[in-house]
Amino acid sequence: MNIAVLGSGGREHAIVWALAASARCNSLYAIPGNGGSEDVAENVSGLDICDATALVGFCRDHAIDLVVIGPEAPLVAGVADVLRDAGVLVFGPDAYGAQLEGSKAFSKRFMEDNNIPTAAYRSFDNKNEALAYVREMGAPIVVKADGLAAGKGVIVADDIKTAEDAVEECFAGAFGEAGQRVVIEECLSGPECSLLAFVCGGQAHCMVTAQDHKRAFDGDMGPNTGGMGVYSPVPFVTADDMAAMRQSMELAAAACARPPFPLDYRGVLYGGFMLTAAGPRMLEFNARFGDPETQVILPRLETDLVDIMEAVAKGNPHAIDLTWSNQPAVCVVLASEGYPGSYETGKVILGVDDAEALEGVRVFHAGTKRNTDGELLTAGGRVLDVVALGDTLEEARARAYEACELINFEGKQYRTDIGAQLTADCMQYK
């Protein structure tokens, strides 16, 4: 198959890496790709991944058999709809299904309507009404920008002042149009867990569990980011937890194949759960692979990813049969100094080849590019995703951090405690 993958981050590098390993993959394009994807695919610059008309032209010119949409923005913009209307096979939901991520109010209503356990909430498009609700409910409380905010539009407020400031920031435009409606939720307590599923034909084929680390600094301190590290599987998830999370994902998949959904959902559905004392509760849905969760999930996948994505895109759930490696995986994100705030780019990166020479280590590029001399440069806030497999989580974690030490660029920052809270989370959950 000739395949095009839309996106430029670590998630997309992991996807093209996994697709390239398939004997069924003929030509592989990354649009626009990054400094790492060009090693396994042909990078295509100059195309806007939200310009569906231009993408249709590219697909026709290059005889593309399958388009895989990585990020959320083109999904919400309806790129999958236009491509499908033009006869292109697409892995990714249509614009209506993508509202599960594109609008938190839509997502919460969907959970309510389909008996998916979640936090109590209310949504507001009026600032004063939102502030009044915050004062009525008290803290702790969670304030969320309704729309897409690159993973940064969620504020967990431990006091009323913080919650009020979050509401003010949303309506003042801190998150653009995404913050002109806010969702205010009760604050749940417990460790978090991600469970993703390949969804089509009203069925959910669940993947392995993973746990992301959103905060910028060690000890879960600092602002939220797009994700600073992740590991898989999550060892303190019990059999009952897993059954409950699977049920939530299956309820969601079944609902996504019924009206008012115009087409059954065809892509990845990401379930973000909190493991509370009363059982798992859905925090959020995403309409695509997580980032950086993908970087630890796909290296553990033993089934041919081309086969899976083709079956999903065609709406054929019976052709999906997932097998997984028993080896755990740990990913540590190397970021630019200052991330998630302002940061500089263009710093020379050294040592990636040395890191990948270690057993079980793979480095996915999140924000990199090459200059005319072929040097690898930083080109984003999150720069590299250092992934290691091991016979145990402890071994995988040690390998990942050994690899991190071999990679250098000016201003390199990363958390040193990815996976280190496992014991604490287990004790808290018990």
CSV table of N, CA and C in Angstrom, one decimal, residues 240-357:
chain,number,residue,atom,x,y,z
A,240,ASP,N,-10.7,-6.0,37.8
A,240,ASP,CA,-12.0,-5.3,37.8
A,240,ASP,C,-11.9,-3.9,37.2
A,241,ASP,N,-10.8,-3.2,37.4
A,241,ASP,CA,-10.6,-1.9,36.8
A,241,ASP,C,-10.6,-2.1,35.2
A,242,MET,N,-9.8,-3.0,34.8
A,242,MET,CA,-9.7,-3.2,33.3
A,242,MET,C,-11.1,-3.6,32.7
A,243,ALA,N,-11.8,-4.4,33.4
A,243,ALA,CA,-13.1,-4.8,32.9
A,243,ALA,C,-14.0,-3.5,32.8
A,244,ALA,N,-14.0,-2.7,33.8
A,244,ALA,CA,-14.8,-1.5,33.9
A,244,ALA,C,-14.4,-0.5,32.8
A,245,MET,N,-13.1,-0.3,32.6
A,245,MET,CA,-12.6,0.6,31.5
A,245,MET,C,-13.0,0.0,30.1
A,246,ARG,N,-12.8,-1.3,29.9
A,246,ARG,CA,-13.2,-1.9,28.7
A,246,ARG,C,-14.7,-1.6,28.4
A,247,GLN,N,-15.5,-1.8,29.4
A,247,GLN,CA,-16.9,-1.6,29.3
A,247,GLN,C,-17.2,-0.2,28.8
A,248,SER,N,-16.6,0.8,29.4
A,248,SER,CA,-16.8,2.2,29.0
A,248,SER,C,-16.4,2.4,27.6
A,249,MET,N,-15.2,1.8,27.2
A,249,MET,CA,-14.8,2.0,25.8
A,249,MET,C,-15.8,1.3,24.8
A,250,GLU,N,-16.3,0.1,25.2
A,250,GLU,CA,-17.2,-0.6,24.4
A,250,GLU,C,-18.6,0.2,24.3
A,251,LEU,N,-19.0,0.8,25.4
A,251,LEU,CA,-20.2,1.6,25.3
A,251,LEU,C,-20.0,2.8,24.4
A,252,ALA,N,-18.9,3.4,24.4
A,252,ALA,CA,-18.6,4.5,23.6
A,252,ALA,C,-18.6,4.1,22.1
A,253,ALA,N,-17.9,3.0,21.8
A,253,ALA,CA,-17.8,2.5,20.4
A,253,ALA,C,-19.1,2.2,19.9
A,254,ALA,N,-20.0,1.5,20.6
A,254,ALA,CA,-21.3,1.2,20.2
A,254,ALA,C,-22.1,2.4,19.9
A,255,ALA,N,-22.0,3.4,20.7
A,255,ALA,CA,-22.7,4.7,20.5
A,255,ALA,C,-22.3,5.4,19.3
A,256,CYS,N,-21.0,5.3,19.0
A,256,CYS,CA,-20.4,6.0,17.8
A,256,CYS,C,-20.8,5.4,16.5
A,257,ALA,N,-21.5,4.2,16.6
A,257,ALA,CA,-22.0,3.6,15.3
A,257,ALA,C,-23.5,3.8,15.2
A,258,ARG,N,-24.1,4.7,16.0
A,258,ARG,CA,-25.6,4.9,16.0
A,258,ARG,C,-25.8,6.4,15.6
A,259,PRO,N,-27.0,6.7,15.1
A,259,PRO,CA,-27.3,8.2,14.9
A,259,PRO,C,-27.3,8.8,16.3
A,260,PRO,N,-26.9,10.1,16.4
A,260,PRO,CA,-26.7,11.0,15.2
A,260,PRO,C,-25.3,11.0,14.5
A,261,PHE,N,-24.5,10.0,14.9
A,261,PHE,CA,-23.2,9.9,14.2
A,261,PHE,C,-23.5,9.5,12.7
A,262,PRO,N,-23.0,10.3,11.8
A,262,PRO,CA,-23.3,10.1,10.3
A,262,PRO,C,-22.6,8.9,9.8
A,263,LEU,N,-21.4,8.6,10.3
A,263,LEU,CA,-20.6,7.4,9.9
A,263,LEU,C,-20.1,6.7,11.2
A,264,ASP,N,-20.0,5.4,11.2
A,264,ASP,CA,-19.4,4.8,12.3
A,264,ASP,C,-18.0,5.2,12.5
A,265,TYR,N,-17.6,5.5,13.7
A,265,TYR,CA,-16.3,6.0,14.1
A,265,TYR,C,-15.2,5.0,13.6
A,266,ARG,N,-14.2,5.6,12.9
A,266,ARG,CA,-13.2,4.7,12.3
A,266,ARG,C,-11.8,5.3,12.6
A,267,GLY,N,-11.2,4.9,13.7
A,267,GLY,CA,-9.9,5.4,14.1
A,267,GLY,C,-9.6,4.9,15.5
A,268,VAL,N,-8.8,5.7,16.2
A,268,VAL,CA,-8.4,5.5,17.6
A,268,VAL,C,-9.3,6.3,18.4
A,269,LEU,N,-9.9,5.7,19.5
A,269,LEU,CA,-10.6,6.5,20.5
A,269,LEU,C,-9.7,6.3,21.8
A,270,TYR,N,-9.4,7.4,22.4
A,270,TYR,CA,-8.5,7.5,23.5
A,270,TYR,C,-9.4,7.7,24.8
A,271,GLY,N,-9.3,6.8,25.7
A,271,GLY,CA,-10.0,7.0,27.0
A,271,GLY,C,-9.1,7.4,28.1
A,272,GLY,N,-9.2,8.6,28.6
A,272,GLY,CA,-8.4,9.0,29.8
A,272,GLY,C,-9.2,8.8,31.1
A,273,PHE,N,-8.8,7.9,31.9
A,273,PHE,CA,-9.5,7.5,33.1
A,273,PHE,C,-8.8,7.9,34.4
A,274,MET,N,-9.6,8.1,35.4
A,274,MET,CA,-9.1,8.3,36.8
A,274,MET,C,-9.6,7.1,37.6
A,275,LEU,N,-8.7,6.4,38.3
A,275,LEU,CA,-9.0,5.2,39.1
A,275,LEU,C,-9.4,5.7,40.5
A,276,THR,N,-10.7,5.9,40.7
A,276,THR,CA,-11.2,6.5,41.9
A,276,THR,C,-11.5,5.3,42.9
A,277,ALA,N,-11.8,5.6,44.1
A,277,ALA,CA,-12.2,4.6,45.1
A,277,ALA,C,-13.5,3.9,44.7
A,278,ALA,N,-14.3,4.6,43.9
A,278,ALA,CA,-15.6,4.1,43.4
A,278,ALA,C,-15.4,3.4,42.1
A,279,GLY,N,-14.2,3.3,41.6
A,279,GLY,CA,-14.0,2.6,40.3
A,279,GLY,C,-13.5,3.6,39.2
A,280,PRO,N,-13.2,3.2,38.0
A,280,PRO,CA,-12.7,4.1,37.0
A,280,PRO,C,-13.7,5.1,36.5
A,281,ARG,N,-13.3,6.3,36.3
A,281,ARG,CA,-14.2,7.4,35.8
A,281,ARG,C,-13.5,8.0,34.6
A,282,MET,N,-14.3,8.2,33.6
A,282,MET,CA,-13.7,8.8,32.3
A,282,MET,C,-13.5,10.3,32.5
A,283,LEU,N,-12.3,10.7,32.3
A,283,LEU,CA,-11.9,12.1,32.4
A,283,LEU,C,-12.1,12.8,31.1
A,284,GLU,N,-11.7,12.1,30.0
A,284,GLU,CA,-11.8,12.7,28.7
A,284,GLU,C,-11.7,11.7,27.6
A,285,PHE,N,-12.2,12.0,26.4
A,285,PHE,CA,-11.9,11.3,25.2
A,285,PHE,C,-11.0,12.1,24.3
A,286,ASN,N,-10.1,11.4,23.6
A,286,ASN,CA,-9.4,12.0,22.4
A,286,ASN,C,-9.7,11.2,21.2
A,287,ALA,N,-9.7,11.9,20.1
A,287,ALA,CA,-10.2,11.2,18.8
A,287,ALA,C,-9.0,10.7,18.0
A,288,ARG,N,-7.9,10.4,18.7
A,288,ARG,CA,-6.7,10.0,17.9
A,288,ARG,C,-5.7,9.3,18.9
A,289,PHE,N,-4.6,8.8,18.4
A,289,PHE,CA,-3.6,8.3,19.3
A,289,PHE,C,-3.1,9.4,20.3
A,290,GLY,N,-2.7,9.0,21.5
A,290,GLY,CA,-2.2,9.9,22.4
A,290,GLY,C,-0.7,10.2,22.1
A,291,ASP,N,-0.2,11.3,22.6
A,291,ASP,CA,1.2,11.7,22.5
A,291,ASP,C,1.6,12.2,23.8
A,292,PRO,N,2.5,11.4,24.6
A,292,PRO,CA,3.4,10.4,24.1
A,292,PRO,C,3.0,8.9,24.3
A,293,GLU,N,1.7,8.6,24.6
A,293,GLU,CA,1.3,7.2,24.8
A,293,GLU,C,1.6,6.3,23.6
A,294,THR,N,1.4,6.9,22.4
A,294,THR,CA,1.7,6.1,21.2
A,294,THR,C,3.1,5.5,21.2
A,295,GLN,N,4.1,6.3,21.7
A,295,GLN,CA,5.5,6.0,21.7
A,295,GLN,C,5.8,4.8,22.5
A,296,VAL,N,5.0,4.4,23.5
A,296,VAL,CA,5.2,3.2,24.3
A,296,VAL,C,4.2,2.1,23.9
A,297,ILE,N,3.1,2.4,23.2
A,297,ILE,CA,2.2,1.4,22.8
A,297,ILE,C,2.6,0.7,21.6
A,298,LEU,N,3.0,1.5,20.5
A,298,LEU,CA,3.3,0.8,19.3
A,298,LEU,C,4.5,-0.1,19.3
A,299,PRO,N,5.6,0.3,20.1
A,299,PRO,CA,6.7,-0.7,20.2
A,299,PRO,C,6.3,-2.0,20.8
A,300,ARG,N,5.2,-2.0,21.6
A,300,ARG,CA,4.8,-3.3,22.2
A,300,ARG,C,3.8,-4.0,21.3
A,301,LEU,N,3.3,-3.4,20.2
A,301,LEU,CA,2.4,-4.1,19.3
A,301,LEU,C,3.1,-5.1,18.4
A,302,GLU,N,2.6,-6.3,18.3
A,302,GLU,CA,3.2,-7.3,17.5
A,302,GLU,C,2.4,-7.5,16.2
A,303,THR,N,1.1,-7.1,16.2
A,303,THR,CA,0.3,-7.3,15.0
A,303,THR,C,0.7,-6.2,13.9
A,304,ASP,N,0.6,-6.6,12.7
A,304,ASP,CA,1.0,-5.6,11.6
A,304,ASP,C,0.1,-4.4,11.6
A,305,LEU,N,0.6,-3.2,11.8
A,305,LEU,CA,-0.2,-2.0,11.9
A,305,LEU,C,-0.9,-1.7,10.6
A,306,VAL,N,-0.3,-2.0,9.5
A,306,VAL,CA,-1.0,-1.7,8.2
A,306,VAL,C,-2.3,-2.5,8.1
A,307,ASP,N,-2.2,-3.8,8.5
A,307,ASP,CA,-3.5,-4.6,8.6
A,307,ASP,C,-4.5,-4.0,9.5
A,308,ILE,N,-4.1,-3.6,10.6
A,308,ILE,CA,-5.1,-3.0,11.6
A,308,ILE,C,-5.7,-1.7,11.0
A,309,MET,N,-4.9,-0.8,10.5
A,309,MET,CA,-5.4,0.5,10.0
A,309,MET,C,-6.3,0.3,8.8
A,310,GLU,N,-5.9,-0.6,7.9
A,310,GLU,CA,-6.8,-0.9,6.8
A,310,GLU,C,-8.2,-1.4,7.2
A,311,ALA,N,-8.2,-2.4,8.2
A,311,ALA,CA,-9.4,-2.9,8.7
A,311,ALA,C,-10.3,-1.8,9.3
A,312,VAL,N,-9.7,-1.0,10.1
A,312,VAL,CA,-10.4,0.1,10.7
A,312,VAL,C,-11.0,1.1,9.7
A,313,ALA,N,-10.1,1.5,8.8
A,313,ALA,CA,-10.6,2.4,7.7
A,313,ALA,C,-11.7,1.9,6.9
A,314,LYS,N,-11.7,0.6,6.7
A,314,LYS,CA,-12.8,0.0,5.9
A,314,LYS,C,-14.0,-0.4,6.8
A,315,GLY,N,-13.9,-0.2,8.1
A,315,GLY,CA,-15.1,-0.5,8.9
A,315,GLY,C,-15.3,-2.0,9.1
A,316,ASN,N,-14.2,-2.7,9.2
A,316,ASN,CA,-14.2,-4.2,9.3
A,316,ASN,C,-13.6,-4.7,10.6
A,317,PRO,N,-14.3,-4.6,11.7
A,317,PRO,CA,-13.7,-5.0,13.0
A,317,PRO,C,-13.4,-6.4,13.1
A,318,HIS,N,-14.0,-7.3,12.3
A,318,HIS,CA,-13.7,-8.7,12.5
A,318,HIS,C,-12.3,-9.1,11.9
A,319,ALA,N,-11.7,-8.2,11.2
A,319,ALA,CA,-10.3,-8.4,10.7
A,319,ALA,C,-9.2,-8.0,11.6
A,320,ILE,N,-9.6,-7.5,12.8
A,320,ILE,CA,-8.6,-7.0,13.8
A,320,ILE,C,-8.3,-8.1,14.8
A,321,ASP,N,-7.1,-8.4,15.0
A,321,ASP,CA,-6.6,-9.4,16.0
A,321,ASP,C,-5.3,-8.8,16.6
A,322,LEU,N,-5.4,-8.3,17.8
A,322,LEU,CA,-4.2,-7.7,18.4
A,322,LEU,C,-3.4,-8.6,19.3
A,323,THR,N,-2.1,-8.6,19.1
A,323,THR,CA,-1.2,-9.3,20.0
A,323,THR,C,-0.1,-8.3,20.5
A,324,TRP,N,0.3,-8.5,21.7
A,324,TRP,CA,1.2,-7.5,22.3
A,324,TRP,C,2.4,-8.2,22.9
A,325,SER,N,3.6,-7.5,23.0
A,325,SER,CA,4.7,-8.0,23.7
A,325,SER,C,4.5,-7.9,25.2
A,326,ASN,N,5.1,-8.8,25.9
A,326,ASN,CA,5.0,-8.7,27.4
A,326,ASN,C,6.0,-7.8,28.0
A,327,GLN,N,6.9,-7.2,27.1
A,327,GLN,CA,7.9,-6.3,27.7
A,327,GLN,C,7.3,-5.0,27.9
A,328,PRO,N,7.5,-4.4,29.1
A,328,PRO,CA,7.1,-3.1,29.4
A,328,PRO,C,7.9,-2.0,28.6
A,329,ALA,N,7.4,-0.8,28.5
A,329,ALA,CA,8.1,0.3,27.8
A,329,ALA,C,8.0,1.5,28.6
A,330,VAL,N,9.1,2.3,28.6
A,330,VAL,CA,9.1,3.6,29.3
A,330,VAL,C,9.6,4.7,28.3
A,331,CYS,N,9.0,5.8,28.3
A,331,CYS,CA,9.3,6.9,27.4
A,331,CYS,C,9.6,8.2,28.2
A,332,VAL,N,10.8,8.8,28.0
A,332,VAL,CA,11.1,10.1,28.6
A,332,VAL,C,11.2,11.1,27.6
A,333,VAL,N,10.5,12.2,27.8
A,333,VAL,CA,10.5,13.3,26.8
A,333,VAL,C,11.7,14.3,27.1
A,334,LEU,N,12.5,14.6,26.1
A,334,LEU,CA,13.5,15.6,26.2
A,334,LEU,C,13.0,16.9,25.6
A,335,ALA,N,12.9,17.9,26.4
A,335,ALA,CA,12.3,19.2,25.9
A,335,ALA,C,13.3,20.3,25.9
A,336,SER,N,12.8,21.4,25.2
A,336,SER,CA,13.6,22.6,25.1
A,336,SER,C,13.5,23.4,26.4
A,337,GLU,N,14.5,24.1,26.8
A,337,GLU,CA,14.5,24.9,28.0
A,337,GLU,C,13.4,25.9,27.9
A,338,GLY,N,12.6,26.0,29.0
A,338,GLY,CA,11.5,26.9,29.0
A,338,GLY,C,10.1,26.3,28.7
A,339,TYR,N,10.1,25.1,28.0
A,339,TYR,CA,8.9,24.5,27.7
A,339,TYR,C,8.1,24.1,29.0
A,340,PRO,N,6.8,24.3,29.1
A,340,PRO,CA,5.8,24.7,28.0
A,340,PRO,C,5.6,26.2,27.8
A,341,GLY,N,6.5,27.0,28.4
A,341,GLY,CA,6.5,28.4,28.0
A,341,GLY,C,7.3,28.7,26.8
A,342,SER,N,7.9,29.9,26.7
A,342,SER,CA,8.7,30.3,25.6
A,342,SER,C,10.0,29.5,25.6
A,343,TYR,N,10.5,29.2,24.4
A,343,TYR,CA,11.7,28.5,24.3
A,343,TYR,C,12.4,28.8,23.0
A,344,GLU,N,13.7,28.5,22.9
A,344,GLU,CA,14.5,28.8,21.6
A,344,GLU,C,14.6,27.4,20.9
A,345,THR,N,14.7,27.5,19.6
A,345,THR,CA,14.9,26.4,18.7
A,345,THR,C,16.2,26.5,17.9
A,346,GLY,N,16.5,25.6,17.1
A,346,GLY,CA,17.7,25.6,16.3
A,346,GLY,C,19.0,25.1,17.0
A,347,LYS,N,18.8,24.5,18.1
A,347,LYS,CA,20.0,23.9,18.9
A,347,LYS,C,20.4,22.6,18.3
A,348,VAL,N,21.7,22.4,18.1
A,348,VAL,CA,22.3,21.2,17.5
A,348,VAL,C,22.1,20.0,18.5
A,349,ILE,N,21.6,18.9,18.0
A,349,ILE,CA,21.4,17.7,18.8
A,349,ILE,C,22.4,16.7,18.5
A,350,LEU,N,23.0,16.1,19.5
A,350,LEU,CA,24.1,15.1,19.3
A,350,LEU,C,23.7,13.9,20.2
A,351,GLY,N,24.2,12.7,19.7
A,351,GLY,CA,24.1,11.5,20.5
A,351,GLY,C,22.9,10.6,20.3
A,352,VAL,N,22.0,10.9,19.3
A,352,VAL,CA,20.9,10.1,19.1
A,352,VAL,C,21.3,8.7,18.7
A,353,ASP,N,22.2,8.6,17.8
A,353,ASP,CA,22.7,7.3,17.3
A,353,ASP,C,23.3,6.5,18.4
A,354,ASP,N,24.0,7.1,19.3
A,354,ASP,CA,24.6,6.4,20.5
A,354,ASP,C,23.5,5.9,21.4
A,355,ALA,N,22.4,6.7,21.6
A,355,ALA,CA,21.3,6.2,22.4
A,355,ALA,C,20.6,5.0,21.8
A,356,GLU,N,20.4,5.0,20.5
A,356,GLU,CA,19.7,3.9,19.8
A,356,GLU,C,20.6,2.7,19.7
A,357,ALA,N,21.9,2.8,19.9
A,357,ALA,CA,22.7,1.6,19.9
A,357,ALA,C,22.5,0.8,21.2
